[in-house]
Short mmCIF file of C-alpha atoms in Angstrom, two decimals:
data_model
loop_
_atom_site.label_atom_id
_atom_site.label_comp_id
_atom_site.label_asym_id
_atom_site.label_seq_id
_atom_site.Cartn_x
_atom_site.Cartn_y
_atom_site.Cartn_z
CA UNK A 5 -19.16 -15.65 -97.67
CA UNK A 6 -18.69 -12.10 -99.28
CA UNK A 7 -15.03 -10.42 -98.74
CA UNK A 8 -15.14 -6.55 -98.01
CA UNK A 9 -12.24 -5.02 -99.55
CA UNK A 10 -11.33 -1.05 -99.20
CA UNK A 11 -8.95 1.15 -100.91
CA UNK A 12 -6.01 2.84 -98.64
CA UNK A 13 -4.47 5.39 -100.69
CA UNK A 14 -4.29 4.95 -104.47
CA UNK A 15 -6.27 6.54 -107.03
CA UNK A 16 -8.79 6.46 -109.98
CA UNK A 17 -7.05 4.51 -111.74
CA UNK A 18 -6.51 1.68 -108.85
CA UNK A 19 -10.19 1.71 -108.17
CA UNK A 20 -10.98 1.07 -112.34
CA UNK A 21 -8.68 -1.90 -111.41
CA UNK A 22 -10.26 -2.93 -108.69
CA UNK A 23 -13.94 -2.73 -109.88
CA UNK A 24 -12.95 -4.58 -113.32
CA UNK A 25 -11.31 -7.20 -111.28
CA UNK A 26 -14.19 -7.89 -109.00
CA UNK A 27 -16.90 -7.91 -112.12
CA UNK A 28 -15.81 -11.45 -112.76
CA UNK A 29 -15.81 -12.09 -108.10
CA UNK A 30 -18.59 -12.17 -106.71
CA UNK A 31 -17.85 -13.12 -103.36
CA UNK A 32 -15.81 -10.16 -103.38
CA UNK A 33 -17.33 -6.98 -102.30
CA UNK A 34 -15.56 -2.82 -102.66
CA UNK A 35 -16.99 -1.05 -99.57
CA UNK A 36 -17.48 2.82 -100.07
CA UNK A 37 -14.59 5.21 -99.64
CA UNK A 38 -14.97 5.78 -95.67
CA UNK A 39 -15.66 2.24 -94.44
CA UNK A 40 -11.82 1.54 -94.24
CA UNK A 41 -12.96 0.00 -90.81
CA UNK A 42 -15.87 -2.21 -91.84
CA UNK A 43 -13.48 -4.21 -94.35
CA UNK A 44 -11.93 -7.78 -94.18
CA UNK A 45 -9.04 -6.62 -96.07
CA UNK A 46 -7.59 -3.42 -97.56
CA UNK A 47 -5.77 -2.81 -100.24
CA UNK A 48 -2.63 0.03 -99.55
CA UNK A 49 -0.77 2.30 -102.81
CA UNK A 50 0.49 4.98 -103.27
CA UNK A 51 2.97 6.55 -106.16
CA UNK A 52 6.13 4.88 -104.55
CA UNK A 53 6.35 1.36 -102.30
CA UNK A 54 8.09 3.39 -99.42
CA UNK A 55 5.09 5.83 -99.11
CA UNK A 56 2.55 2.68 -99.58
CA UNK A 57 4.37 1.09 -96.36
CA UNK A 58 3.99 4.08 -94.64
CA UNK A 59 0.33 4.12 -95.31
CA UNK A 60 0.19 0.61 -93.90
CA UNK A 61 2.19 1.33 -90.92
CA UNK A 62 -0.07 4.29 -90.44
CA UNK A 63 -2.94 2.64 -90.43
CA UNK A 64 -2.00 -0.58 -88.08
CA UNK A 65 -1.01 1.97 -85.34
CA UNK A 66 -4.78 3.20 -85.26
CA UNK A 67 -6.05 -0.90 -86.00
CA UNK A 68 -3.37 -3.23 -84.90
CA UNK A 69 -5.72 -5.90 -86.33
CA UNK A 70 -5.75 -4.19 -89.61
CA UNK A 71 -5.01 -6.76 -92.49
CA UNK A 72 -3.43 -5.06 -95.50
CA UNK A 73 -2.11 -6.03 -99.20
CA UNK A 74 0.40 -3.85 -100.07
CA UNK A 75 -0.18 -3.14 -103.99
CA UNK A 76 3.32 -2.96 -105.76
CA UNK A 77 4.31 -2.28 -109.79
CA UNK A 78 4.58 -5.83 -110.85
CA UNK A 79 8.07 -7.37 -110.85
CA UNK A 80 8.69 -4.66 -107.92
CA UNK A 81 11.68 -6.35 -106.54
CA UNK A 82 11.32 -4.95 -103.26
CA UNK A 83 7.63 -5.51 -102.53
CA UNK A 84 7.97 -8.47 -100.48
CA UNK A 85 10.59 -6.91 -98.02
CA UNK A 86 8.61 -3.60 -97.95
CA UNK A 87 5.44 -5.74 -96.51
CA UNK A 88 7.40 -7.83 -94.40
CA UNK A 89 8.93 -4.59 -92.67
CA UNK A 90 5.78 -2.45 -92.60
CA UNK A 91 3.35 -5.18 -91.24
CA UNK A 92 1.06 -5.82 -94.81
CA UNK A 93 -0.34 -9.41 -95.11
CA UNK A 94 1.04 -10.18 -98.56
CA UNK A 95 1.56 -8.76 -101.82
CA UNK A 96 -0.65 -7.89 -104.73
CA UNK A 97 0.75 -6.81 -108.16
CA UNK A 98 -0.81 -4.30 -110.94
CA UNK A 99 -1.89 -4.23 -113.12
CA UNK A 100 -4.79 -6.15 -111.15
CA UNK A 101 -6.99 -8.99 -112.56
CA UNK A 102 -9.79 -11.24 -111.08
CA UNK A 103 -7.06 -13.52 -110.91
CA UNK A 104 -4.57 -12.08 -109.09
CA UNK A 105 -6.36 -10.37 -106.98
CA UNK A 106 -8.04 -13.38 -105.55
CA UNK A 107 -5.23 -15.90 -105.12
CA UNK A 108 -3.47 -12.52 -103.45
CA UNK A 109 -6.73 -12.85 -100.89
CA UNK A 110 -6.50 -16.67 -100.75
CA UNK A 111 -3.11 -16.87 -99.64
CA UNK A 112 -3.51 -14.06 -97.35
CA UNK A 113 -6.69 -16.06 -95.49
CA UNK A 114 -9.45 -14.44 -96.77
CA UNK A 115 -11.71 -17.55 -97.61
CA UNK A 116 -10.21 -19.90 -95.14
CA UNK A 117 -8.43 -22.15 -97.29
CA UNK A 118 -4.62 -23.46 -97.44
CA UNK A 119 -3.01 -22.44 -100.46
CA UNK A 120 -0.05 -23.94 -99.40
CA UNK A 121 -0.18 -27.71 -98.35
CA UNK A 122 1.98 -29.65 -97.83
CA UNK A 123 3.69 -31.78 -100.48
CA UNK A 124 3.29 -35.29 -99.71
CA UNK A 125 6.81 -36.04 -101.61
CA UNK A 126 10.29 -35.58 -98.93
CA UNK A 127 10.93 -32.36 -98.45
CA UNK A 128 14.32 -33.13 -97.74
CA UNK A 129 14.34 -30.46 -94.57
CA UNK A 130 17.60 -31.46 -92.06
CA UNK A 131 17.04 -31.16 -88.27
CA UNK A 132 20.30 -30.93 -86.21
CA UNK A 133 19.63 -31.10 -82.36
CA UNK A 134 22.68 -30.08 -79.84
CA UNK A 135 23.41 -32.76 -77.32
CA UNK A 136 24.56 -29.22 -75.52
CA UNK A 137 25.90 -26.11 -75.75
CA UNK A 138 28.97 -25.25 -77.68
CA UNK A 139 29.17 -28.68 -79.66
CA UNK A 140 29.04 -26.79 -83.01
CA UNK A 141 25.41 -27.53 -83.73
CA UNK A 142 25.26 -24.23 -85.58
CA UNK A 143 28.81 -24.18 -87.49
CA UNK A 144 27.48 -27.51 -88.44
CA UNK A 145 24.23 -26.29 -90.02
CA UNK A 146 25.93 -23.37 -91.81
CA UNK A 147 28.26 -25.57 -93.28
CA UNK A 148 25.43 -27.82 -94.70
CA UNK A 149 23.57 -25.27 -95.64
CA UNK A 150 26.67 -23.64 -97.88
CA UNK A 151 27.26 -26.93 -99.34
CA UNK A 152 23.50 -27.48 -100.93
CA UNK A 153 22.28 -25.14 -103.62
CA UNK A 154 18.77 -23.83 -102.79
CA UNK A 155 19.43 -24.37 -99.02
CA UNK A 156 19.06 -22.12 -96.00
CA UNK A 157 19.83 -22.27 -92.33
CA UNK A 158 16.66 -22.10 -90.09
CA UNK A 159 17.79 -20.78 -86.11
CA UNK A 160 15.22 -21.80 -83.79
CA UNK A 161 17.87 -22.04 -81.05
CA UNK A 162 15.00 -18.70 -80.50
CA UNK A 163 16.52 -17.61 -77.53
CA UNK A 164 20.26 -16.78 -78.07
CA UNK A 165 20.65 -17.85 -81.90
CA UNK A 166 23.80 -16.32 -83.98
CA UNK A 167 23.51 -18.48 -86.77
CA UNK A 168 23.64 -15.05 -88.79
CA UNK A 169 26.99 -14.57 -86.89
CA UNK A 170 28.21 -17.96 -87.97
CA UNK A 171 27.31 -17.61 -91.48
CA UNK A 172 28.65 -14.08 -91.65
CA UNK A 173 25.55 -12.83 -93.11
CA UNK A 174 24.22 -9.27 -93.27
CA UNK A 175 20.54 -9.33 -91.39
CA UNK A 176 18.23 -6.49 -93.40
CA UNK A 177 14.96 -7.68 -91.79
CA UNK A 178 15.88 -8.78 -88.30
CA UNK A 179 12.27 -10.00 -86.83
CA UNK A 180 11.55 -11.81 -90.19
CA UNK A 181 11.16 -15.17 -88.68
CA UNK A 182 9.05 -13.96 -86.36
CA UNK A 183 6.83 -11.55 -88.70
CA UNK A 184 6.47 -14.88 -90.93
CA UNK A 185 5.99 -17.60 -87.94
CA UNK A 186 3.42 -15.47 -86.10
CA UNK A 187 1.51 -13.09 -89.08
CA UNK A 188 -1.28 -13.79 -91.39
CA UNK A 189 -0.60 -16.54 -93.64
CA UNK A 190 2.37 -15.26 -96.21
CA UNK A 191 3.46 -16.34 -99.60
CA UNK A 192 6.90 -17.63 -100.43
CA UNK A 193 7.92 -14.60 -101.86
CA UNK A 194 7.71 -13.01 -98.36
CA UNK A 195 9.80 -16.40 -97.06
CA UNK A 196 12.37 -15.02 -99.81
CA UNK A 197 12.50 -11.12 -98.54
CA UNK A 198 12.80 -12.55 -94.67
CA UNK A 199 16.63 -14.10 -95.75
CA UNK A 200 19.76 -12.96 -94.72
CA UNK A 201 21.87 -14.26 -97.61
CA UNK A 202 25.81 -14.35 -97.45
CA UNK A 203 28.74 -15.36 -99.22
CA UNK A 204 28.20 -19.16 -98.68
CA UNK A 205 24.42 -19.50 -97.46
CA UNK A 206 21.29 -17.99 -95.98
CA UNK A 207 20.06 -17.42 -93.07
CA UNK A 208 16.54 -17.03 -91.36
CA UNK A 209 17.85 -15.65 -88.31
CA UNK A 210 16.12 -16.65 -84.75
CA UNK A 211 14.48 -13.17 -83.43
CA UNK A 212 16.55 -10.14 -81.99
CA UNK A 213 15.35 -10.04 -78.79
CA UNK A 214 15.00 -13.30 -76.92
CA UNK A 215 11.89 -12.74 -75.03
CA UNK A 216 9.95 -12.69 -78.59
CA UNK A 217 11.26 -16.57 -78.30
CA UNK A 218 7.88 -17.48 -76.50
CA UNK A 219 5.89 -15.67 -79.50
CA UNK A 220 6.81 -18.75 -81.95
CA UNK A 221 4.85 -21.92 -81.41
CA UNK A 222 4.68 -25.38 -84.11
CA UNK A 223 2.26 -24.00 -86.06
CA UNK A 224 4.21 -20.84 -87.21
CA UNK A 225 7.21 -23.05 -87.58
CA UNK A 226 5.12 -25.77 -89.99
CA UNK A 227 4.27 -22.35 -91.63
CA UNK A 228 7.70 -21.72 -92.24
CA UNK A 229 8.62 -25.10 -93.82
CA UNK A 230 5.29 -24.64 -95.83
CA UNK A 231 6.64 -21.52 -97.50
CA UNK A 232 10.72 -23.25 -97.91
CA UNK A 233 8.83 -26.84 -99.54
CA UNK A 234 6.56 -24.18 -102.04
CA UNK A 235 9.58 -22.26 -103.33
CA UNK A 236 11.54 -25.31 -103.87
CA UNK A 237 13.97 -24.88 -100.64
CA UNK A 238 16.03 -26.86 -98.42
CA UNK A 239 15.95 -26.33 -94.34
CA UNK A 240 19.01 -27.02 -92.53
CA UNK A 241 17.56 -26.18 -88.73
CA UNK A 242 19.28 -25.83 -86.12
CA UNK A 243 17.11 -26.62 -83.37
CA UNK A 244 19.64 -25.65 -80.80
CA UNK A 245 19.92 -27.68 -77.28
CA UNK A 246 16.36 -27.37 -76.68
CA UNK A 247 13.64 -29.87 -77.95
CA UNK A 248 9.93 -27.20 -77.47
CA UNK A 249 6.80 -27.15 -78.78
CA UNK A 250 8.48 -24.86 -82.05
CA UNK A 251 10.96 -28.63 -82.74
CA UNK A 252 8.24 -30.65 -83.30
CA UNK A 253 7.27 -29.89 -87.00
CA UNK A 254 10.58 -29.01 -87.92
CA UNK A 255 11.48 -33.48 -86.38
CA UNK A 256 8.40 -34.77 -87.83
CA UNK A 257 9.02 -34.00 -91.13
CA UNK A 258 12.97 -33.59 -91.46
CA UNK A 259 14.57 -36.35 -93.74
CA UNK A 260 17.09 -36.48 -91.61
CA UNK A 261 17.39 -35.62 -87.64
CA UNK A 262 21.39 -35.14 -86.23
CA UNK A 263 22.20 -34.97 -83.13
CA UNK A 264 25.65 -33.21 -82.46
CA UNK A 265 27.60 -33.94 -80.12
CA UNK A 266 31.37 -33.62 -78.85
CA UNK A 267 33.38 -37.02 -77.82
CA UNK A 268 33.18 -36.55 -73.78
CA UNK A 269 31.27 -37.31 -70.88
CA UNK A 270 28.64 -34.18 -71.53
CA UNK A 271 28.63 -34.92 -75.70
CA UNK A 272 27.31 -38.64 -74.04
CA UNK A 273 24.81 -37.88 -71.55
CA UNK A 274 23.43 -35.22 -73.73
CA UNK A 275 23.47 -37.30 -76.98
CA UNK A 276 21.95 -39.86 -74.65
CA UNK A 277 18.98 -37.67 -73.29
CA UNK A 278 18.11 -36.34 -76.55
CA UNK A 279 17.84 -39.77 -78.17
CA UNK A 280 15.39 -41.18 -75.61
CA UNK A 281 13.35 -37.79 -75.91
CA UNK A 282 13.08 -38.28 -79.37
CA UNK A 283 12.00 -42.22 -78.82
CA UNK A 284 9.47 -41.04 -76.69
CA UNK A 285 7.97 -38.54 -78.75
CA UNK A 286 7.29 -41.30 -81.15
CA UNK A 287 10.06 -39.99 -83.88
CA UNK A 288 12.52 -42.37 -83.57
CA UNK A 289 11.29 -43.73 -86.94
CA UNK A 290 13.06 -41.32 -88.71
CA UNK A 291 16.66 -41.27 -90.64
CA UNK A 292 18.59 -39.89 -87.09
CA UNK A 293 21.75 -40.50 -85.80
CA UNK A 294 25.18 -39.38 -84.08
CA UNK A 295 27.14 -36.29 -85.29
CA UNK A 296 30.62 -36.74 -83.68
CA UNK A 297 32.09 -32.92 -83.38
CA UNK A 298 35.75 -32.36 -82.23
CA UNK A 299 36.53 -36.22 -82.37
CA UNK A 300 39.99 -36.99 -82.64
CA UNK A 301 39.98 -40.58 -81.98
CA UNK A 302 37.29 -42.18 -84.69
CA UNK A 303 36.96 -44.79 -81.17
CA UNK A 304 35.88 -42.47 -79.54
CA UNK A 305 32.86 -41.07 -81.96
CA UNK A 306 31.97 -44.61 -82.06
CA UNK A 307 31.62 -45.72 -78.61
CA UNK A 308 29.07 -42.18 -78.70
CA UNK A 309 27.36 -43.32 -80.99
CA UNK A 310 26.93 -47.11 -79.29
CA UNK A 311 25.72 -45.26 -75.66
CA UNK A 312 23.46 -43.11 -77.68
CA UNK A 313 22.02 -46.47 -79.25
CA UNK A 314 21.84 -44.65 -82.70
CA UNK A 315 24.17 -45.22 -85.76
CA UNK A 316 27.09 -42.55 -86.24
CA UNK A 317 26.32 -40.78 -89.33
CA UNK A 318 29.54 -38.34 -89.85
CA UNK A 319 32.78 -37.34 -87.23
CA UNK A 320 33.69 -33.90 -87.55
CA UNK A 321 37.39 -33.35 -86.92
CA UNK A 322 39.23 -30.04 -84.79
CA UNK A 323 40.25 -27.68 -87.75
CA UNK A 324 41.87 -24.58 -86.23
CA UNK A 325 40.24 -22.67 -89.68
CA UNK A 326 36.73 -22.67 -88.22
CA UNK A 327 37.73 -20.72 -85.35
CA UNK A 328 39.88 -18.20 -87.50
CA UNK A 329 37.22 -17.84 -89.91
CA UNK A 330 34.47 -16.74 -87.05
CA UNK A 331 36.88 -14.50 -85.51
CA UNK A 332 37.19 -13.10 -88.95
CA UNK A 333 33.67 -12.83 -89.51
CA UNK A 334 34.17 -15.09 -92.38
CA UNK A 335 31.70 -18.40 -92.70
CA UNK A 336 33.05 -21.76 -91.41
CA UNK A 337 35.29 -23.91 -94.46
CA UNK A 338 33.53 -26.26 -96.34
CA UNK A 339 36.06 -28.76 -96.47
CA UNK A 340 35.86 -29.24 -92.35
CA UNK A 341 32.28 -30.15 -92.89
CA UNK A 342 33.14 -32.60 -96.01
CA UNK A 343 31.60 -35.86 -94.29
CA UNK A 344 28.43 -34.65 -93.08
CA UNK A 345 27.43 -32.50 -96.31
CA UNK A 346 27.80 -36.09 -98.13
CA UNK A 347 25.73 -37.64 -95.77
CA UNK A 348 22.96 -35.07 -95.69
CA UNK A 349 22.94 -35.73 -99.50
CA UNK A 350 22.96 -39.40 -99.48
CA UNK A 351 19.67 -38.56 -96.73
CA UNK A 352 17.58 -36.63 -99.19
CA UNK A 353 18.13 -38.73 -102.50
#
């Protein structure tokens, strides 16, 4: 199999680079200046990143199916970010070598391999599942999230997520999960760019608008937990109240699956509902259990936990802080969230 690759933009210099890379791959071919159109992938630079993005974003408004590198100085601490928001595939660095240049193709899909599979050690991801709305499956995920180093909150509550709200965090690239979940295959560099990072965590926000919900199926989610395992993070997701086709990667492979729910009637029937759902998608195998939220009476978190017919893992007391801090815009306190953040430790050790 013999990869075209085309220049868009760049100069002399770029195609010496190029053509000394390729002497030592031959499976690689440089088309012609002109045959932008024939090629598998292209390779976009100019003098500054900004104007190489706006080459790219040129170009995918004539080919929507256009698949791009963006070509950045290396070390360029803004490459990632740049492709993310202008639609490139990935990332290549100069100056460029054989080596580089291929594993830049590789990851981007050129030769139909995997460059990132999974790791067959725990990957110590966190699933927390809302027995319903407003039961604090969110606040709780933040507040794991802030408590782990090399941790992030995942929102695929897709349709009406504000974990970004929650954490307080400042959104730069507001489609990211969706630009990762449903583009070529990415590096975790590009995972990195697609953050919104805060005082206490980060977030990978669910998509802006909610329609866009329906774009993200399992296999751009399993994509996503690719990218965390390969640069050495932690997923705290909050899946929401919803259990869809996007939950299933994110429950087959969490150490731990929560379920959060309040202390009353709904906290039971939903807590209820979700744990038979999960038996019968054959996951009750895994490390899951009760979240208690807003439990005054440790009875009472209990006797959820018993109707639920899964072990209580952590209560969650009322603090009047967490409600002071969101209408502050300030993340939820730690120390409200003291019991489950041990827990969710104890789960991946």
């Amino acid at each position: 199999m013999i990869v075209r690759l085309a220049l868009l933009g760049g100069d002399g210099a770029l195609e010496a680079e190029v053509r000394a890379a390729l002497v030592d791959l031959p499976e690689i071919a440089l088309l012609a200046p002109g045959h932008a159109a024939d090629a598998d992938m292209l390779l976009a630079a100019d003098s500054a990143l900004a104007a190489a993005g706006d080459l790219v974003r040129g170009e995918r408004s004539r080919r929507a199916d256009a698949r791009i590198l963006l070509v950045a100085p290396a070390g360029a601490p803004s490459a990632a970010q740049q492709a993310l928001e202008c639609g490139a595939v990935g990332v290549v660095e100069r100056p460029l070598d054989a080596l580089g240049l291929r594993h830049a193709l590789a990851v981007a899909g050129c030769f139909d391999t995997r460059p990132l599979p999974r790791a067959l050690e725990d990957e110590g991801h966190v699933a927390l599942l809302g027995a319903g709305g407003g039961m604090g499956t969110t606040t709780c995920a933040v507040a794991l999230a802030a408590a782990h180093e090399r941790a992030f909150v995942l929102d695929l509550a897709l349709a009406n997520g504000d974990a970004a709200d929650v954490a307080a965090v400042h959104v730069a690239v507001p489609d990211a999960l969706l630009r990762i979940a449903c583009g070529p295959v990415t590096t975790p560099a590009e995972l990195a760019a697609g953050l919104a990072h805060g005082y206490s965590c980060s977030v990978l926000a669910a998509p802006a608008l909610p329609e866009h919900a329906d774009l993200i199926d399992e296999r751009g989610i399993a994509r996503v937990l690719d990218l965390a395992t390969a640069s050495g993070l932690r997923a705290f997701v909050d899946c929401g109240a919803r259990v869809g086709v996007e939950t299933i990667p994110v429950l087959e492979r969490a150490s731990l699956v929560a379920i959060v729910a309040s202390t009353d009637a709904r906290g039971a029937r939903g807590a209820r509902r979700t744990a038979l759902l999960i038996a019968r998608l054959g996951l009750s195998a895994r490390f899951s259990g009760i979240v208690a939220t807003g439990c005054r009476n440790p009875r009472a978190a209990r006797s959820l936990a018993e109707e639920a017919g899964l072990p209580l893992l952590a209560t969650v007391k009322p603090d009047a802080r967490v409600p002071r801090a969101r209408e502050r815009g300030l993340p939820p306190p730690g120390t409200a969230f003291a019991a489950l953040a041990a827990l969710a430790g104890d789960a991946a050790a």
